[in-house]
PDB file of C-alpha atoms in Angstrom:
ATOM      1  CA  MET D   1     -25.483  -2.461 -13.766  1.00 37.00           C
ATOM      2  CA  THR D   2     -23.286   0.129 -15.465  1.00 42.00           C
ATOM      3  CA  ALA D   3     -21.337   0.791 -12.275  1.00 42.00           C
ATOM      4  CA  MET D   4     -20.667  -2.919 -11.902  1.00 46.00           C
ATOM      5  CA  ASN D   5     -18.794  -2.925 -15.231  1.00 49.00           C
ATOM      6  CA  THR D   6     -16.804   0.264 -14.703  1.00 69.00           C
ATOM      7  CA  LYS D   7     -13.247  -0.064 -13.466  1.00 80.00           C
ATOM      8  CA  PRO D   8     -11.764   2.967 -11.709  1.00 88.00           C
ATOM      9  CA  HIS D   9      -9.031   4.612 -13.797  1.00 94.00           C
ATOM     10  CA  TYR D  10      -6.383   6.900 -12.320  1.00 96.00           C
ATOM     11  CA  ARG D  11      -3.613   9.021 -13.734  1.00 98.00           C
ATOM     12  CA  THR D  12      -1.080   7.534 -11.291  1.00 98.00           C
ATOM     13  CA  VAL D  13      -0.989   4.744  -8.703  1.00 98.00           C
ATOM     14  CA  TRP D  14       1.678   4.319  -6.010  1.00 98.00           C
ATOM     15  CA  ILE D  15       2.092   1.042  -4.096  1.00 98.00           C
ATOM     16  CA  SER D  16       4.920  -0.156  -1.858  1.00 98.00           C
ATOM     17  CA  ASP D  17       5.916  -2.635   0.834  1.00 97.00           C
ATOM     18  CA  VAL D  18       4.208  -5.624  -0.741  1.00 98.00           C
ATOM     19  CA  HIS D  19       6.835  -8.019   0.650  1.00 96.00           C
ATOM     20  CA  LEU D  20       6.310 -10.775  -1.882  1.00 98.00           C
ATOM     21  CA  GLY D  21       8.025 -13.898  -0.591  1.00 97.00           C
ATOM     22  CA  THR D  22       6.592 -13.608   2.916  1.00 94.00           C
ATOM     23  CA  ARG D  23       3.535 -15.303   4.387  1.00 91.00           C
ATOM     24  CA  GLY D  24       2.200 -11.982   5.633  1.00 89.00           C
ATOM     25  CA  CYS D  25       1.837 -10.534   2.116  1.00 94.00           C
ATOM     26  CA  GLN D  26      -1.816  -9.939   1.162  1.00 93.00           C
ATOM     27  CA  ALA D  27      -1.144 -10.943  -2.442  1.00 96.00           C
ATOM     28  CA  GLU D  28      -4.717 -11.960  -3.297  1.00 94.00           C
ATOM     29  CA  LEU D  29      -6.051  -8.546  -2.333  1.00 93.00           C
ATOM     30  CA  LEU D  30      -3.296  -6.874  -4.366  1.00 96.00           C
ATOM     31  CA  VAL D  31      -4.095  -9.039  -7.411  1.00 95.00           C
ATOM     32  CA  ASP D  32      -7.728  -7.962  -7.077  1.00 91.00           C
ATOM     33  CA  PHE D  33      -6.642  -4.317  -6.857  1.00 94.00           C
ATOM     34  CA  LEU D  34      -4.413  -4.636  -9.943  1.00 96.00           C
ATOM     35  CA  ASN D  35      -7.199  -6.400 -11.861  1.00 92.00           C
ATOM     36  CA  GLU D  36      -9.908  -3.917 -10.952  1.00 88.00           C
ATOM     37  CA  VAL D  37      -8.003  -0.600 -11.083  1.00 92.00           C
ATOM     38  CA  THR D  38      -6.237   0.832 -14.140  1.00 94.00           C
ATOM     39  CA  ALA D  39      -3.799   3.726 -14.413  1.00 97.00           C
ATOM     40  CA  ASP D  40      -1.526   5.533 -16.854  1.00 98.00           C
ATOM     41  CA  THR D  41       1.484   5.185 -14.523  1.00 98.00           C
ATOM     42  CA  TYR D  42       2.324   2.819 -11.678  1.00 98.00           C
ATOM     43  CA  TYR D  43       5.046   3.527  -9.143  1.00 98.00           C
ATOM     44  CA  LEU D  44       6.430   0.558  -7.201  1.00 98.00           C
ATOM     45  CA  VAL D  45       7.898   2.401  -4.222  1.00 98.00           C
ATOM     46  CA  GLY D  46      10.171  -0.277  -2.782  1.00 97.00           C
ATOM     47  CA  ASP D  47      10.053  -3.530  -0.818  1.00 97.00           C
ATOM     48  CA  ILE D  48       7.973  -5.175  -3.537  1.00 98.00           C
ATOM     49  CA  ILE D  49       9.980  -8.402  -3.150  1.00 97.00           C
ATOM     50  CA  ASP D  50      11.354  -9.276   0.283  1.00 96.00           C
ATOM     51  CA  GLY D  51      14.880 -10.396  -0.512  1.00 96.00           C
ATOM     52  CA  TRP D  52      15.763 -10.548   3.198  1.00 91.00           C
ATOM     53  CA  ARG D  53      13.119 -13.194   3.867  1.00 91.00           C
ATOM     54  CA  LEU D  54      13.732 -15.163   0.666  1.00 95.00           C
ATOM     55  CA  LYS D  55      17.422 -15.537   1.588  1.00 92.00           C
ATOM     56  CA  LYS D  56      16.358 -17.286   4.792  1.00 91.00           C
ATOM     57  CA  SER D  57      13.645 -19.519   3.343  1.00 93.00           C
ATOM     58  CA  TRP D  58      11.932 -19.769  -0.034  1.00 95.00           C
ATOM     59  CA  TYR D  59       8.226 -18.984  -0.131  1.00 96.00           C
ATOM     60  CA  TRP D  60       6.623 -18.115  -3.466  1.00 97.00           C
ATOM     61  CA  PRO D  61       2.978 -19.231  -3.918  1.00 97.00           C
ATOM     62  CA  GLU D  62       0.972 -18.724  -7.108  1.00 97.00           C
ATOM     63  CA  SER D  63      -0.657 -15.511  -5.822  1.00 97.00           C
ATOM     64  CA  HIS D  64       2.786 -13.880  -5.471  1.00 98.00           C
ATOM     65  CA  HIS D  65       3.704 -14.921  -8.995  1.00 97.00           C
ATOM     66  CA  ALA D  66       0.359 -13.471 -10.161  1.00 97.00           C
ATOM     67  CA  VAL D  67       1.295 -10.036  -8.770  1.00 98.00           C
ATOM     68  CA  ILE D  68       4.546  -9.939 -10.781  1.00 98.00           C
ATOM     69  CA  THR D  69       2.829 -11.276 -13.907  1.00 97.00           C
ATOM     70  CA  ASN D  70       0.078  -8.666 -13.662  1.00 97.00           C
ATOM     71  CA  ILE D  71       2.533  -5.789 -13.305  1.00 98.00           C
ATOM     72  CA  MET D  72       4.741  -7.027 -16.147  1.00 97.00           C
ATOM     73  CA  GLU D  73       1.698  -7.400 -18.410  1.00 97.00           C
ATOM     74  CA  LYS D  74       0.696  -3.804 -17.695  1.00 97.00           C
ATOM     75  CA  ALA D  75       4.195  -2.602 -18.598  1.00 97.00           C
ATOM     76  CA  LYS D  76       4.268  -4.726 -21.750  1.00 96.00           C
ATOM     77  CA  ASN D  77       0.933  -3.284 -22.880  1.00 96.00           C
ATOM     78  CA  GLY D  78       2.098   0.307 -22.644  1.00 96.00           C
ATOM     79  CA  THR D  79       1.423   1.308 -19.037  1.00 98.00           C
ATOM     80  CA  LYS D  80       4.344   3.237 -17.558  1.00 98.00           C
ATOM     81  CA  VAL D  81       5.833   1.329 -14.599  1.00 98.00           C
ATOM     82  CA  ILE D  82       8.603   2.830 -12.451  1.00 98.00           C
ATOM     83  CA  PHE D  83      10.323   0.747  -9.764  1.00 98.00           C
ATOM     84  CA  VAL D  84      12.090   2.535  -6.889  1.00 98.00           C
ATOM     85  CA  PRO D  85      13.840  -0.256  -4.902  1.00 98.00           C
ATOM     86  CA  GLY D  86      13.675  -0.336  -1.101  1.00 97.00           C
ATOM     87  CA  ASN D  87      15.923  -1.882   1.529  1.00 94.00           C
ATOM     88  CA  HIS D  88      14.265  -5.320   1.339  1.00 95.00           C
ATOM     89  CA  ASP D  89      14.743  -5.469  -2.444  1.00 96.00           C
ATOM     90  CA  GLU D  90      18.006  -3.529  -2.444  1.00 95.00           C
ATOM     91  CA  PHE D  91      19.491  -6.092  -4.861  1.00 95.00           C
ATOM     92  CA  ALA D  92      17.673  -4.138  -7.594  1.00 96.00           C
ATOM     93  CA  ARG D  93      19.610  -0.965  -6.776  1.00 96.00           C
ATOM     94  CA  GLU D  94      22.473  -2.377  -8.818  1.00 95.00           C
ATOM     95  CA  PHE D  95      20.257  -1.852 -11.876  1.00 96.00           C
ATOM     96  CA  VAL D  96      19.222   1.776 -11.248  1.00 96.00           C
ATOM     97  CA  ASP D  97      18.747   3.796 -14.456  1.00 96.00           C
ATOM     98  CA  MET D  98      18.169   0.597 -16.428  1.00 97.00           C
ATOM     99  CA  THR D  99      14.980  -0.896 -17.911  1.00 96.00           C
ATOM    100  CA  PHE D 100      13.889  -4.518 -17.494  1.00 92.00           C
ATOM    101  CA  GLY D 101      10.762  -5.907 -19.112  1.00 91.00           C
ATOM    102  CA  HIS D 102       9.556  -2.359 -19.858  1.00 96.00           C
ATOM    103  CA  VAL D 103       9.936  -1.454 -16.150  1.00 97.00           C
ATOM    104  CA  ASP D 104      12.188   1.539 -15.381  1.00 98.00           C
ATOM    105  CA  VAL D 105      14.388   1.169 -12.269  1.00 98.00           C
ATOM    106  CA  ARG D 106      15.200   4.440 -10.513  1.00 98.00           C
ATOM    107  CA  MET D 107      16.718   5.331  -7.144  1.00 97.00           C
ATOM    108  CA  ASN D 108      14.123   8.089  -6.843  1.00 97.00           C
ATOM    109  CA  ASP D 109      11.966  10.139  -9.157  1.00 98.00           C
ATOM    110  CA  ILE D 110      10.208  13.480  -9.497  1.00 98.00           C
ATOM    111  CA  HIS D 111       6.554  13.097 -10.466  1.00 98.00           C
ATOM    112  CA  THR D 112       4.555  16.074 -11.730  1.00 98.00           C
ATOM    113  CA  THR D 113       0.826  15.866 -11.048  1.00 98.00           C
ATOM    114  CA  ALA D 114      -1.845  17.039 -13.455  1.00 98.00           C
ATOM    115  CA  ASP D 115      -2.223  20.292 -11.496  1.00 97.00           C
ATOM    116  CA  GLY D 116       1.516  20.999 -11.558  1.00 98.00           C
ATOM    117  CA  LYS D 117       2.713  19.777  -8.152  1.00 98.00           C
ATOM    118  CA  ARG D 118       6.197  18.274  -8.088  1.00 98.00           C
ATOM    119  CA  LEU D 119       6.441  15.189  -5.868  1.00 98.00           C
ATOM    120  CA  LEU D 120       9.648  13.460  -4.802  1.00 98.00           C
ATOM    121  CA  VAL D 121       9.156   9.679  -4.954  1.00 98.00           C
ATOM    122  CA  ILE D 122      11.444   7.661  -2.648  1.00 98.00           C
ATOM    123  CA  HIS D 123      11.189   4.471  -0.616  1.00 97.00           C
ATOM    124  CA  GLY D 124      12.343   6.185   2.589  1.00 95.00           C
ATOM    125  CA  ASP D 125      14.738   3.735   4.253  1.00 92.00           C
ATOM    126  CA  GLU D 126      17.525   6.321   4.019  1.00 89.00           C
ATOM    127  CA  PHE D 127      15.671   8.253   6.730  1.00 89.00           C
ATOM    128  CA  ASP D 128      15.462   5.259   9.042  1.00 77.00           C
ATOM    129  CA  GLY D 129      18.501   5.510  11.326  1.00 64.00           C
ATOM    130  CA  VAL D 130      18.143   1.875  12.376  1.00 46.00           C
ATOM    131  CA  VAL D 131      18.414   0.621   8.807  1.00 45.00           C
ATOM    132  CA  LYS D 132      21.154   3.078   7.859  1.00 51.00           C
ATOM    133  CA  TYR D 133      23.451   2.861  10.883  1.00 47.00           C
ATOM    134  CA  ALA D 134      22.639  -0.396  12.694  1.00 43.00           C
ATOM    135  CA  ARG D 135      21.891  -3.060  10.117  1.00 47.00           C
ATOM    136  CA  TRP D 136      22.004  -5.917  12.634  1.00 43.00           C
ATOM    137  CA  LEU D 137      19.294  -4.189  14.676  1.00 42.00           C
ATOM    138  CA  ALA D 138      17.183  -3.807  11.550  1.00 48.00           C
ATOM    139  CA  TYR D 139      17.337  -7.556  10.960  1.00 51.00           C
ATOM    140  CA  LEU D 140      16.363  -8.166  14.592  1.00 44.00           C
ATOM    141  CA  GLY D 141      13.427  -5.807  14.195  1.00 51.00           C
ATOM    142  CA  ASP D 142      12.459  -7.557  10.964  1.00 56.00           C
ATOM    143  CA  THR D 143      12.283 -10.882  12.829  1.00 56.00           C
ATOM    144  CA  ALA D 144      10.042  -9.418  15.540  1.00 56.00           C
ATOM    145  CA  TYR D 145       7.846  -7.768  12.929  1.00 57.00           C
ATOM    146  CA  ASN D 146       7.417 -11.031  11.048  1.00 61.00           C
ATOM    147  CA  MET D 147       6.308 -12.700  14.280  1.00 63.00           C
ATOM    148  CA  ALA D 148       3.613 -10.022  14.625  1.00 62.00           C
ATOM    149  CA  ILE D 149       2.565 -10.622  11.022  1.00 61.00           C
ATOM    150  CA  MET D 150       2.335 -14.364  11.696  1.00 64.00           C
ATOM    151  CA  LEU D 151      -0.008 -13.665  14.618  1.00 68.00           C
ATOM    152  CA  ASN D 152      -1.972 -11.378  12.333  1.00 68.00           C
ATOM    153  CA  ARG D 153      -2.388 -14.207   9.810  1.00 69.00           C
ATOM    154  CA  TYR D 154      -3.822 -16.624  12.385  1.00 65.00           C
ATOM    155  CA  PHE D 155      -5.998 -13.879  13.855  1.00 65.00           C
ATOM    156  CA  ASN D 156      -7.572 -13.129  10.480  1.00 67.00           C
ATOM    157  CA  ALA D 157      -8.025 -16.819   9.691  1.00 71.00           C
ATOM    158  CA  ALA D 158     -10.176 -17.005  12.832  1.00 75.00           C
ATOM    159  CA  ARG D 159     -12.074 -13.851  11.780  1.00 66.00           C
ATOM    160  CA  ARG D 160     -12.868 -15.369   8.369  1.00 68.00           C
ATOM    161  CA  LYS D 161     -14.302 -18.483  10.013  1.00 73.00           C
ATOM    162  CA  LEU D 162     -16.545 -16.222  12.074  1.00 72.00           C
ATOM    163  CA  GLY D 163     -17.684 -14.363   8.955  1.00 67.00           C
ATOM    164  CA  TYR D 164     -15.718 -11.150   9.540  1.00 66.00           C
ATOM    165  CA  GLY D 165     -13.566  -9.248   7.014  1.00 64.00           C
ATOM    166  CA  TYR D 166      -9.843  -8.525   7.142  1.00 67.00           C
ATOM    167  CA  TRP D 167      -8.546  -6.390  10.029  1.00 60.00           C
ATOM    168  CA  SER D 168      -4.886  -5.847  10.882  1.00 63.00           C
ATOM    169  CA  LEU D 169      -4.029  -6.825  14.445  1.00 52.00           C
ATOM    170  CA  SER D 170      -0.355  -6.007  13.845  1.00 56.00           C
ATOM    171  CA  ALA D 171      -1.177  -2.474  12.659  1.00 58.00           C
ATOM    172  CA  TYR D 172      -3.438  -1.954  15.673  1.00 57.00           C
ATOM    173  CA  LEU D 173      -0.692  -3.025  18.086  1.00 52.00           C
ATOM    174  CA  LYS D 174       1.920  -0.897  16.303  1.00 54.00           C
ATOM    175  CA  ASN D 175      -0.249   2.208  16.472  1.00 57.00           C
ATOM    176  CA  ARG D 176      -0.745   1.708  20.219  1.00 53.00           C
ATOM    177  CA  VAL D 177       2.950   1.464  21.096  1.00 48.00           C
ATOM    178  CA  LYS D 178       4.251   4.871  22.156  1.00 42.00           C
ATOM    179  CA  ASN D 179       7.770   4.399  20.780  1.00 49.00           C
ATOM    180  CA  ALA D 180       6.429   3.208  17.423  1.00 49.00           C
ATOM    181  CA  VAL D 181       4.109   6.207  17.149  1.00 48.00           C
ATOM    182  CA  GLN D 182       6.997   8.572  17.970  1.00 58.00           C
ATOM    183  CA  PHE D 183       9.215   6.865  15.388  1.00 60.00           C
ATOM    184  CA  ILE D 184       6.544   7.336  12.718  1.00 67.00           C
ATOM    185  CA  CYS D 185       6.227  11.022  13.603  1.00 72.00           C
ATOM    186  CA  ASN D 186      10.006  11.543  13.497  1.00 82.00           C
ATOM    187  CA  PHE D 187      10.272   9.682  10.181  1.00 87.00           C
ATOM    188  CA  GLU D 188       7.520  11.753   8.564  1.00 91.00           C
ATOM    189  CA  THR D 189       9.127  15.005   9.722  1.00 89.00           C
ATOM    190  CA  ALA D 190      12.556  13.968   8.425  1.00 90.00           C
ATOM    191  CA  VAL D 191      11.183  12.987   5.014  1.00 94.00           C
ATOM    192  CA  ALA D 192       9.197  16.222   4.705  1.00 94.00           C
ATOM    193  CA  HIS D 193      12.275  18.248   5.651  1.00 92.00           C
ATOM    194  CA  ALA D 194      14.348  16.519   2.951  1.00 93.00           C
ATOM    195  CA  ALA D 195      11.622  17.196   0.391  1.00 96.00           C
ATOM    196  CA  ALA D 196      11.606  20.887   1.349  1.00 96.00           C
ATOM    197  CA  LYS D 197      15.379  21.019   0.782  1.00 94.00           C
ATOM    198  CA  ARG D 198      14.812  19.553  -2.696  1.00 95.00           C
ATOM    199  CA  LYS D 199      12.386  22.434  -3.318  1.00 97.00           C
ATOM    200  CA  VAL D 200       9.501  20.154  -4.314  1.00 98.00           C
ATOM    201  CA  ASP D 201       5.853  20.488  -3.360  1.00 98.00           C
ATOM    202  CA  GLY D 202       5.521  17.085  -1.769  1.00 98.00           C
ATOM    203  CA  VAL D 203       6.904  13.617  -1.236  1.00 98.00           C
ATOM    204  CA  VAL D 204       5.580  10.074  -1.748  1.00 98.00           C
ATOM    205  CA  CYS D 205       7.261   7.288   0.201  1.00 97.00           C
ATOM    206  CA  GLY D 206       6.679   3.951   1.898  1.00 96.00           C
ATOM    207  CA  HIS D 207       8.924   1.927   4.230  1.00 93.00           C
ATOM    208  CA  ILE D 208       7.133   2.385   7.587  1.00 90.00           C
ATOM    209  CA  HIS D 209       3.860   0.630   6.635  1.00 90.00           C
ATOM    210  CA  HIS D 210       1.776   3.586   7.763  1.00 90.00           C
ATOM    211  CA  ALA D 211      -0.498   5.167   5.150  1.00 95.00           C
ATOM    212  CA  GLU D 212      -0.794   8.923   5.568  1.00 95.00           C
ATOM    213  CA  LYS D 213      -1.534  12.083   3.611  1.00 97.00           C
ATOM    214  CA  ARG D 214      -1.093  15.433   5.323  1.00 96.00           C
ATOM    215  CA  MET D 215       0.715  18.742   5.189  1.00 97.00           C
ATOM    216  CA  ILE D 216       3.947  19.022   7.190  1.00 96.00           C
ATOM    217  CA  GLY D 217       4.877  22.679   7.012  1.00 95.00           C
ATOM    218  CA  ASN D 218       4.681  23.600   3.349  1.00 96.00           C
ATOM    219  CA  VAL D 219       5.287  20.032   2.153  1.00 97.00           C
ATOM    220  CA  LEU D 220       2.583  17.535   1.232  1.00 98.00           C
ATOM    221  CA  TYR D 221       3.656  14.266   2.885  1.00 97.00           C
ATOM    222  CA  CYS D 222       2.187  11.094   1.388  1.00 98.00           C
ATOM    223  CA  ASN D 223       2.917   7.544   2.464  1.00 97.00           C
ATOM    224  CA  ASP D 224       1.220   4.892   0.334  1.00 98.00           C
ATOM    225  CA  GLY D 225       1.208   2.345   3.183  1.00 96.00           C
ATOM    226  CA  ASP D 226       1.677  -1.354   2.486  1.00 95.00           C
ATOM    227  CA  TRP D 227       0.138  -4.658   1.382  1.00 97.00           C
ATOM    228  CA  VAL D 228       0.930  -6.568   4.555  1.00 92.00           C
ATOM    229  CA  GLU D 229      -1.105  -4.729   7.175  1.00 85.00           C
ATOM    230  CA  SER D 230      -3.337  -2.015   5.735  1.00 88.00           C
ATOM    231  CA  CYS D 231      -3.549  -2.932   2.001  1.00 94.00           C
ATOM    232  CA  THR D 232      -3.390   0.669   0.804  1.00 96.00           C
ATOM    233  CA  ALA D 233      -2.419   2.615  -2.298  1.00 97.00           C
ATOM    234  CA  LEU D 234      -2.044   6.273  -3.157  1.00 98.00           C
ATOM    235  CA  VAL D 235      -3.755   7.348  -6.387  1.00 97.00           C
ATOM    236  CA  GLU D 236      -3.847  10.500  -8.488  1.00 98.00           C
ATOM    237  CA  HIS D 237      -7.070  11.466 -10.237  1.00 96.00           C
ATOM    238  CA  LYS D 238      -7.015  13.017 -13.691  1.00 96.00           C
ATOM    239  CA  ASN D 239      -7.296  16.526 -12.150  1.00 97.00           C
ATOM    240  CA  GLY D 240      -4.226  15.968  -9.941  1.00 97.00           C
ATOM    241  CA  GLU D 241      -6.162  15.264  -6.740  1.00 97.00           C
ATOM    242  CA  LEU D 242      -4.439  12.678  -4.534  1.00 97.00           C
ATOM    243  CA  GLU D 243      -6.360  10.049  -2.587  1.00 95.00           C
ATOM    244  CA  LEU D 244      -5.484   7.171  -0.279  1.00 96.00           C
ATOM    245  CA  LEU D 245      -7.360   3.960  -1.034  1.00 94.00           C
ATOM    246  CA  HIS D 246      -7.721   1.503   1.859  1.00 93.00           C
ATOM    247  CA  TRP D 247      -8.564  -1.493  -0.317  1.00 92.00           C
ATOM    248  CA  ALA D 248      -9.315  -4.058   2.401  1.00 86.00           C
ATOM    249  CA  ASP D 249     -11.640  -1.676   4.267  1.00 84.00           C
ATOM    250  CA  MET D 250     -13.335  -0.567   1.059  1.00 82.00           C
ATOM    251  CA  ARG D 251     -13.774  -4.212   0.067  1.00 79.00           C
ATOM    252  CA  ASN D 252     -15.404  -5.040   3.388  1.00 77.00           C
ATOM    253  CA  MET D 253     -17.701  -2.012   3.205  1.00 76.00           C
ATOM    254  CA  ALA D 254     -18.664  -2.682  -0.424  1.00 71.00           C
ATOM    255  CA  MET D 255     -19.611  -6.264   0.321  1.00 69.00           C
ATOM    256  CA  THR D 256     -21.532  -5.194   3.419  1.00 71.00           C
ATOM    257  CA  TYR D 257     -23.386  -2.485   1.492  1.00 64.00           C
ATOM    258  CA  ILE D 258     -24.695  -4.773  -1.240  1.00 59.00           C
ATOM    259  CA  GLY D 259     -25.517  -7.467   1.305  1.00 59.00           C
ATOM    260  CA  ALA D 260     -22.959  -9.999   0.070  1.00 49.00           C
ATOM    261  CA  SER D 261     -23.597 -13.260   1.865  1.00 46.00           C
ATOM    262  CA  ASP D 262     -20.516 -15.282   0.976  1.00 53.00           C
ATOM    263  CA  THR D 263     -17.776 -13.625   3.040  1.00 50.00           C
ATOM    264  CA  ASN D 264     -15.465 -16.589   2.439  1.00 53.00           C
ATOM    265  CA  SER D 265     -15.156 -15.898  -1.296  1.00 52.00           C
ATOM    266  CA  SER D 266     -11.670 -15.079  -2.463  1.00 49.00           C
ATOM    267  CA  PRO D 267     -11.013 -11.473  -3.597  1.00 45.00           C
ATOM    268  CA  THR D 268     -10.564 -12.577  -7.207  1.00 44.00           C
ATOM    269  CA  THR D 269     -13.803 -14.562  -7.496  1.00 47.00           C
ATOM    270  CA  ALA D 270     -15.787 -11.904  -5.649  1.00 50.00           C
ATOM    271  CA  GLY D 271     -14.948  -9.226  -8.240  1.00 54.00           C
ATOM    272  CA  LEU D 272     -14.355  -6.758  -5.434  1.00 55.00           C
ATOM    273  CA  GLY D 273     -13.334  -3.908  -7.689  1.00 56.00           C
ATOM    274  CA  ARG D 274     -16.762  -3.975  -9.311  1.00 57.00           C
ATOM    275  CA  LEU D 275     -18.433  -4.162  -5.907  1.00 56.00           C
ATOM    276  CA  LEU D 276     -16.373  -1.129  -4.977  1.00 60.00           C
ATOM    277  CA  SER D 277     -17.625   0.756  -8.029  1.00 58.00           C
ATOM    278  CA  LEU D 278     -21.213   0.095  -6.994  1.00 52.00           C
ATOM    279  CA  PHE D 279     -20.525   1.148  -3.421  1.00 50.00           C
ATOM    280  CA  ARG D 280     -18.778   4.403  -4.344  1.00 54.00           C
ATOM    281  CA  THR D 281     -21.409   5.494  -6.897  1.00 50.00           C
ATOM    282  CA  ALA D 282     -24.256   5.046  -4.385  1.00 44.00           C
ATOM    283  CA  GLN D 283     -25.816   8.204  -2.932  1.00 35.00           C
ATOM    284  CA  PRO D 284     -24.330   8.963   0.521  1.00 42.00           C
ATOM    285  CA  HIS D 285     -27.751   9.562   2.105  1.00 37.00           C
ATOM    286  CA  ASN D 286     -28.852   6.067   1.072  1.00 39.00           C
ATOM    287  CA  LYS D 287     -26.084   4.311   3.006  1.00 40.00           C
ATOM    288  CA  PRO D 288     -27.326   2.152   5.875  1.00 38.00           C
ATOM    289  CA  LYS D 289     -26.381   3.373   9.341  1.00 36.00           C
ATOM    290  CA  THR D 290     -24.514   0.127   9.970  1.00 35.00           C
ATOM    291  CA  THR D 291     -22.293   0.791   6.973  1.00 38.00           C
ATOM    292  CA  LEU D 292     -21.546   4.325   8.124  1.00 38.00           C
ATOM    293  CA  ALA D 293     -20.681   3.011  11.572  1.00 37.00           C
ATOM    294  CA  ARG D 294     -18.245   0.477  10.088  1.00 40.00           C
ATOM    295  CA  GLN D 295     -16.760   3.222   7.905  1.00 43.00           C
ATOM    296  CA  ASN D 296     -16.211   5.554  10.852  1.00 41.00           C
ATOM    297  CA  ALA D 297     -14.710   2.729  12.894  1.00 39.00           C
ATOM    298  CA  ALA D 298     -12.289   1.957  10.061  1.00 44.00           C
ATOM    299  CA  SER D 299     -11.306   5.621   9.917  1.00 42.00           C
ATOM    300  CA  ALA D 300     -10.607   5.671  13.629  1.00 39.00           C
ATOM    301  CA  ARG D 301      -8.430   2.552  13.419  1.00 40.00           C
ATOM    302  CA  THR D 302      -6.185   3.958  10.710  1.00 39.00           C
ATOM    303  CA  GLY D 303      -5.946   7.469  12.109  1.00 40.00           C
ATOM    304  CA  GLN D 304      -7.770   9.056   9.190  1.00 40.00           C
ATOM    305  CA  ASN D 305     -10.164  11.937   9.719  1.00 36.00           C
ATOM    306  CA  THR D 306     -12.230  11.071   6.686  1.00 35.00           C
ATOM    307  CA  PRO D 307     -13.984   7.873   5.512  1.00 32.00           C
ATOM    308  CA  MET D 308     -11.977   5.218   3.711  1.00 35.00           C
ATOM    309  CA  GLY D 309     -11.650   5.882   0.004  1.00 38.00           C
ATOM    310  CA  LYS D 310     -12.132   9.623   0.394  1.00 34.00           C
ATOM    311  CA  THR D 311      -9.441  12.238   0.038  1.00 33.00           C
ATOM    312  CA  ALA D 312      -7.474  12.503   3.253  1.00 34.00           C
TER     313      ALA D 312
END
């Protein structure tokens, strides 16, 4: 029972591309993550609030308000919170180098890990030629993307009725489109190159909704993903080790492992962070084969070479 009451604590947590104000935002899962994981420092790496979408139509349910309230409470209680605005919440760039509600707003930042690595923290839209040079095309792409997210929402509603966990149809389609895959590769290379010019050891960014952690040349490239498709975060352990957490996949595996029967429970009422603690403290050789199969399948879907929740 001890594991059930232990919340994971990290030195640093990076999240981005939450897109509060859109129907595709997985706010309930993010609230669960924020409730069940603690950290010394949180980085909000852009596109936390989708100002583009809110200008077109107002959508702000209680779960979206809960995300903001949770983050502000952490900052008020002494947790360091740094907000690096993205292109969808670019309105906040007018307040760079200011502090609001104990949250520091910065255009970018240099984070030093516990083992001495210097990481450039940026949103990344400045490396997206479409956003930088053809703003009208970016808005067109945003409309198409939101249509894919809408399909994803209906698809997962059907999966829940059938007793299945969350799975991103939109991410699957994106990762199968050749041009999208090439764009991701070009983006990652450009960001890593810029980090090398800044003479840092690595870079943490968001923007493209594709969680990744790998070496590009001599630069450690980290993308913390998003909370629309993959529900991912990058975390730093107390020894400086960096890890990608795929919260939705880990939630599904944790509930499967303990034999949870009520798959329709909301993330908050299920106490998924505590289920996760139990799952991750279990001995690997005691895992059922079905769980390992699901874990490997999840790894294959997201392009990771290691199981979800393990260091990439």
